[in-house]
Short mmCIF file of N, CA, C and O in Angstrom, two decimals:
data_model
loop_
_atom_site.label_atom_id
_atom_site.label_comp_id
_atom_site.label_asym_id
_atom_site.label_seq_id
_atom_site.Cartn_x
_atom_site.Cartn_y
_atom_site.Cartn_z
N MET A 3 27.27 -9.31 -8.47
CA MET A 3 27.77 -10.59 -8.02
C MET A 3 26.63 -11.59 -8.01
O MET A 3 25.58 -11.32 -7.45
N LYS A 4 26.84 -12.74 -8.64
CA LYS A 4 25.83 -13.78 -8.66
C LYS A 4 25.89 -14.59 -7.37
O LYS A 4 26.96 -14.87 -6.86
N ILE A 5 24.74 -14.93 -6.87
CA ILE A 5 24.67 -15.79 -5.70
C ILE A 5 23.97 -17.07 -6.11
O ILE A 5 22.93 -17.03 -6.76
N HIS A 6 24.55 -18.19 -5.77
CA HIS A 6 23.95 -19.47 -6.07
C HIS A 6 22.55 -19.50 -5.46
O HIS A 6 22.34 -19.07 -4.33
N ILE A 7 21.56 -20.01 -6.20
CA ILE A 7 20.17 -19.96 -5.77
C ILE A 7 19.97 -20.62 -4.41
O ILE A 7 19.34 -20.06 -3.53
N CYS A 8 20.52 -21.84 -4.23
CA CYS A 8 20.28 -22.52 -2.95
C CYS A 8 20.98 -21.78 -1.81
O CYS A 8 20.48 -21.74 -0.70
N PHE A 9 22.13 -21.16 -2.08
CA PHE A 9 22.82 -20.39 -1.05
C PHE A 9 22.01 -19.15 -0.70
O PHE A 9 21.86 -18.79 0.47
N LYS A 10 21.42 -18.51 -1.72
CA LYS A 10 20.58 -17.35 -1.48
C LYS A 10 19.37 -17.76 -0.64
O LYS A 10 18.99 -17.06 0.30
N TYR A 11 18.77 -18.91 -0.95
CA TYR A 11 17.65 -19.42 -0.17
C TYR A 11 18.07 -19.62 1.28
O TYR A 11 17.37 -19.26 2.20
N TYR A 12 19.27 -20.17 1.46
CA TYR A 12 19.80 -20.42 2.80
C TYR A 12 19.97 -19.11 3.56
O TYR A 12 19.67 -19.03 4.74
N LEU A 13 20.43 -18.07 2.88
CA LEU A 13 20.65 -16.79 3.53
C LEU A 13 19.35 -16.11 3.94
O LEU A 13 19.33 -15.32 4.86
N GLU A 14 18.24 -16.43 3.24
CA GLU A 14 16.97 -15.79 3.52
C GLU A 14 16.22 -16.46 4.66
O GLU A 14 15.16 -16.00 5.07
N ILE A 15 16.73 -17.56 5.17
CA ILE A 15 16.08 -18.25 6.27
C ILE A 15 16.24 -17.40 7.53
O ILE A 15 17.34 -16.95 7.83
N PRO A 16 15.13 -17.16 8.23
CA PRO A 16 15.26 -16.35 9.43
C PRO A 16 16.18 -17.02 10.46
O PRO A 16 16.13 -18.24 10.61
N PRO A 17 17.02 -16.25 11.11
CA PRO A 17 17.96 -16.84 12.06
C PRO A 17 17.21 -17.37 13.29
O PRO A 17 16.70 -16.60 14.09
N THR A 18 17.11 -18.67 13.39
CA THR A 18 16.49 -19.31 14.55
C THR A 18 17.47 -20.35 15.05
O THR A 18 18.26 -20.90 14.28
N PRO A 19 17.42 -20.63 16.33
CA PRO A 19 18.32 -21.66 16.85
C PRO A 19 17.91 -23.04 16.33
O PRO A 19 16.88 -23.57 16.71
N LEU A 20 18.67 -23.55 15.41
CA LEU A 20 18.38 -24.85 14.82
C LEU A 20 19.40 -25.87 15.28
O LEU A 20 20.51 -25.52 15.66
N HIS A 21 19.00 -27.09 15.26
CA HIS A 21 19.94 -28.18 15.46
C HIS A 21 21.01 -28.01 14.37
O HIS A 21 20.68 -27.72 13.22
N PRO A 22 22.29 -28.16 14.68
CA PRO A 22 23.33 -27.91 13.68
C PRO A 22 23.15 -28.72 12.39
O PRO A 22 23.39 -28.22 11.30
N TYR A 23 22.67 -29.93 12.52
CA TYR A 23 22.48 -30.77 11.34
C TYR A 23 21.32 -30.25 10.50
O TYR A 23 21.31 -30.39 9.29
N THR A 24 20.35 -29.61 11.14
CA THR A 24 19.18 -29.10 10.43
C THR A 24 19.57 -28.03 9.42
O THR A 24 18.97 -27.94 8.36
N GLN A 25 20.56 -27.23 9.74
CA GLN A 25 21.00 -26.19 8.80
C GLN A 25 21.43 -26.81 7.48
O GLN A 25 21.13 -26.28 6.41
N HIS A 26 22.09 -27.95 7.54
CA HIS A 26 22.53 -28.62 6.31
C HIS A 26 21.33 -29.19 5.55
O HIS A 26 21.31 -29.19 4.33
N GLU A 27 20.35 -29.66 6.29
CA GLU A 27 19.15 -30.20 5.65
C GLU A 27 18.36 -29.10 4.96
O GLU A 27 17.81 -29.31 3.88
N VAL A 28 18.29 -27.93 5.57
CA VAL A 28 17.59 -26.80 4.96
C VAL A 28 18.32 -26.37 3.68
O VAL A 28 17.70 -26.08 2.66
N LEU A 29 19.63 -26.37 3.73
CA LEU A 29 20.41 -26.06 2.54
C LEU A 29 20.16 -27.10 1.45
O LEU A 29 20.03 -26.77 0.27
N SER A 30 20.03 -28.35 1.85
CA SER A 30 19.73 -29.42 0.89
C SER A 30 18.37 -29.20 0.24
O SER A 30 18.20 -29.49 -0.95
N GLN A 31 17.42 -28.71 1.00
CA GLN A 31 16.10 -28.41 0.43
C GLN A 31 16.22 -27.37 -0.68
O GLN A 31 15.59 -27.49 -1.73
N GLY A 32 17.03 -26.36 -0.44
CA GLY A 32 17.23 -25.33 -1.47
C GLY A 32 17.87 -25.90 -2.72
O GLY A 32 17.48 -25.58 -3.84
N SER A 33 18.83 -26.79 -2.54
CA SER A 33 19.48 -27.44 -3.69
C SER A 33 18.50 -28.32 -4.44
O SER A 33 18.51 -28.39 -5.67
N LEU A 34 17.63 -29.00 -3.71
CA LEU A 34 16.62 -29.84 -4.34
C LEU A 34 15.67 -29.00 -5.17
O LEU A 34 15.34 -29.36 -6.31
N LYS A 35 15.25 -27.87 -4.64
CA LYS A 35 14.37 -26.97 -5.40
C LYS A 35 15.06 -26.44 -6.65
O LYS A 35 14.44 -26.27 -7.70
N GLU A 36 16.35 -26.18 -6.54
CA GLU A 36 17.10 -25.72 -7.70
C GLU A 36 17.14 -26.81 -8.77
O GLU A 36 16.96 -26.55 -9.96
N LEU A 37 17.36 -28.04 -8.35
CA LEU A 37 17.36 -29.17 -9.29
C LEU A 37 16.01 -29.29 -9.97
O LEU A 37 15.93 -29.46 -11.20
N GLU A 38 14.92 -29.19 -9.20
CA GLU A 38 13.59 -29.27 -9.79
C GLU A 38 13.38 -28.17 -10.82
O GLU A 38 12.80 -28.41 -11.88
N THR A 39 13.86 -26.98 -10.53
CA THR A 39 13.75 -25.86 -11.47
C THR A 39 14.48 -26.17 -12.77
O THR A 39 13.96 -25.95 -13.87
N HIS A 40 15.70 -26.70 -12.66
CA HIS A 40 16.48 -27.04 -13.86
C HIS A 40 15.78 -28.14 -14.67
O HIS A 40 15.78 -28.09 -15.90
N LEU A 41 15.21 -29.10 -13.99
CA LEU A 41 14.50 -30.17 -14.69
C LEU A 41 13.29 -29.64 -15.45
O LEU A 41 13.06 -29.99 -16.61
N LEU A 42 12.53 -28.76 -14.80
CA LEU A 42 11.36 -28.18 -15.45
C LEU A 42 11.77 -27.31 -16.64
O LEU A 42 11.12 -27.32 -17.69
N LEU A 43 12.86 -26.58 -16.46
CA LEU A 43 13.36 -25.75 -17.58
C LEU A 43 13.83 -26.62 -18.75
O LEU A 43 13.66 -26.26 -19.90
N SER A 44 14.41 -27.77 -18.45
CA SER A 44 14.87 -28.65 -19.53
C SER A 44 13.71 -29.15 -20.37
O SER A 44 13.84 -29.36 -21.57
N ILE A 45 12.55 -29.33 -19.73
CA ILE A 45 11.35 -29.70 -20.49
C ILE A 45 10.88 -28.51 -21.32
O ILE A 45 10.59 -28.65 -22.51
N ARG A 46 10.85 -27.34 -20.68
CA ARG A 46 10.34 -26.15 -21.36
C ARG A 46 11.15 -25.80 -22.61
O ARG A 46 10.59 -25.39 -23.62
N VAL A 47 12.47 -25.93 -22.54
CA VAL A 47 13.31 -25.58 -23.70
C VAL A 47 13.60 -26.79 -24.57
O VAL A 47 14.45 -26.74 -25.46
N GLU A 48 12.89 -27.87 -24.29
CA GLU A 48 12.92 -29.09 -25.10
C GLU A 48 14.29 -29.75 -25.16
O GLU A 48 14.70 -30.28 -26.19
N LEU A 49 15.01 -29.72 -24.05
CA LEU A 49 16.26 -30.47 -23.95
C LEU A 49 15.98 -31.92 -23.56
O LEU A 49 16.79 -32.80 -23.82
N ALA A 50 14.85 -32.13 -22.91
CA ALA A 50 14.46 -33.47 -22.49
C ALA A 50 12.95 -33.58 -22.56
O ALA A 50 12.24 -32.58 -22.48
N SER A 51 12.48 -34.79 -22.69
CA SER A 51 11.03 -35.00 -22.75
C SER A 51 10.45 -35.12 -21.35
O SER A 51 11.16 -35.48 -20.40
N SER A 52 9.18 -34.83 -21.24
CA SER A 52 8.54 -34.95 -19.93
C SER A 52 8.49 -36.41 -19.49
O SER A 52 8.49 -36.69 -18.29
N GLN A 53 8.50 -37.34 -20.44
CA GLN A 53 8.54 -38.77 -20.08
C GLN A 53 9.82 -39.11 -19.35
O GLN A 53 9.83 -39.95 -18.46
N THR A 54 10.90 -38.47 -19.71
CA THR A 54 12.20 -38.72 -19.08
C THR A 54 12.29 -38.00 -17.73
O THR A 54 12.81 -38.54 -16.76
N ILE A 55 11.78 -36.79 -17.67
CA ILE A 55 11.96 -35.93 -16.50
C ILE A 55 10.96 -36.22 -15.39
O ILE A 55 11.31 -36.13 -14.21
N ASN A 56 9.73 -36.57 -15.72
CA ASN A 56 8.71 -36.77 -14.69
C ASN A 56 9.09 -37.80 -13.64
O ASN A 56 8.85 -37.56 -12.45
N PRO A 57 9.69 -38.94 -13.99
CA PRO A 57 10.10 -39.87 -12.93
C PRO A 57 11.14 -39.26 -11.98
O PRO A 57 11.12 -39.51 -10.78
N VAL A 58 12.02 -38.43 -12.52
CA VAL A 58 13.03 -37.78 -11.69
C VAL A 58 12.36 -36.76 -10.77
O VAL A 58 12.70 -36.65 -9.59
N LEU A 59 11.38 -36.03 -11.30
CA LEU A 59 10.65 -35.07 -10.47
C LEU A 59 9.89 -35.78 -9.36
O LEU A 59 9.80 -35.27 -8.24
N ASN A 60 9.37 -36.96 -9.65
CA ASN A 60 8.69 -37.75 -8.61
C ASN A 60 9.67 -38.16 -7.52
O ASN A 60 9.34 -38.13 -6.33
N GLN A 61 10.87 -38.52 -7.91
CA GLN A 61 11.90 -38.86 -6.92
C GLN A 61 12.28 -37.63 -6.10
O GLN A 61 12.49 -37.73 -4.89
N CYS A 62 12.36 -36.48 -6.75
CA CYS A 62 12.65 -35.23 -6.04
C CYS A 62 11.58 -34.95 -4.99
O CYS A 62 11.89 -34.52 -3.87
N GLU A 63 10.33 -35.19 -5.35
CA GLU A 63 9.24 -34.98 -4.41
C GLU A 63 9.39 -35.89 -3.20
O GLU A 63 9.23 -35.46 -2.05
N SER A 64 9.76 -37.14 -3.44
CA SER A 64 9.95 -38.08 -2.34
C SER A 64 11.10 -37.66 -1.44
O SER A 64 11.00 -37.70 -0.21
N VAL A 65 12.19 -37.23 -2.04
CA VAL A 65 13.35 -36.78 -1.26
C VAL A 65 12.99 -35.54 -0.46
O VAL A 65 13.37 -35.40 0.70
N GLY A 66 12.22 -34.63 -1.05
CA GLY A 66 11.79 -33.43 -0.35
C GLY A 66 10.96 -33.76 0.89
O GLY A 66 11.13 -33.15 1.94
N LYS A 67 10.07 -34.74 0.75
CA LYS A 67 9.26 -35.15 1.90
C LYS A 67 10.13 -35.76 2.99
O LYS A 67 9.93 -35.49 4.19
N LEU A 68 11.11 -36.57 2.58
CA LEU A 68 12.01 -37.17 3.56
C LEU A 68 12.84 -36.11 4.28
O LEU A 68 13.03 -36.18 5.50
N LEU A 69 13.32 -35.12 3.54
CA LEU A 69 14.08 -34.03 4.15
C LEU A 69 13.23 -33.27 5.17
O LEU A 69 13.68 -32.94 6.26
N LEU A 70 11.99 -33.00 4.80
CA LEU A 70 11.10 -32.29 5.70
C LEU A 70 10.85 -33.09 6.98
O LEU A 70 10.89 -32.54 8.09
N LEU A 71 10.63 -34.38 6.84
CA LEU A 71 10.44 -35.24 8.02
C LEU A 71 11.68 -35.26 8.89
O LEU A 71 11.59 -35.21 10.12
N LEU A 72 12.85 -35.30 8.26
CA LEU A 72 14.10 -35.30 9.02
C LEU A 72 14.28 -33.98 9.77
O LEU A 72 14.65 -33.96 10.94
N ILE A 73 14.00 -32.88 9.11
CA ILE A 73 14.12 -31.57 9.75
C ILE A 73 13.18 -31.47 10.94
O ILE A 73 13.57 -31.03 12.02
N ARG A 74 11.95 -31.90 10.76
CA ARG A 74 10.99 -31.85 11.88
C ARG A 74 11.44 -32.73 13.04
O ARG A 74 11.31 -32.34 14.21
N ALA A 75 11.96 -33.91 12.73
CA ALA A 75 12.42 -34.81 13.78
C ALA A 75 13.59 -34.18 14.54
O ALA A 75 13.64 -34.26 15.77
N LEU A 76 14.52 -33.55 13.83
CA LEU A 76 15.66 -32.92 14.48
C LEU A 76 15.23 -31.73 15.32
O LEU A 76 15.77 -31.50 16.40
N GLU A 77 14.26 -30.96 14.83
CA GLU A 77 13.79 -29.79 15.59
C GLU A 77 13.07 -30.23 16.86
O GLU A 77 13.14 -29.55 17.88
N ASN A 78 12.39 -31.37 16.82
CA ASN A 78 11.69 -31.86 17.99
C ASN A 78 12.65 -32.40 19.04
O ASN A 78 12.30 -32.51 20.21
N LYS A 79 13.87 -32.73 18.61
CA LYS A 79 14.89 -33.26 19.54
C LYS A 79 15.51 -32.18 20.42
O LYS A 79 16.02 -32.48 21.47
N LYS A 80 15.52 -30.93 19.94
CA LYS A 80 16.25 -29.89 20.68
C LYS A 80 15.57 -29.49 21.94
O LYS A 80 14.57 -29.78 22.36
#
């Protein structure tokens, strides 16, 4: 049985009492990493040029930082 990568990542997170919204943010992080993987693979198999993909990867990095800041802020609230 195949498990979606981000869902598998979500399942491997140690069970800790998290703010309910934080669980969704952690899942979003897994989805973001999956997107980054697909983008890198598209360069590797020459479906897209690095000129096209690099700006998107930079945006992914920015979104990842924002997600991390949001998760930390929510964890500090509990």
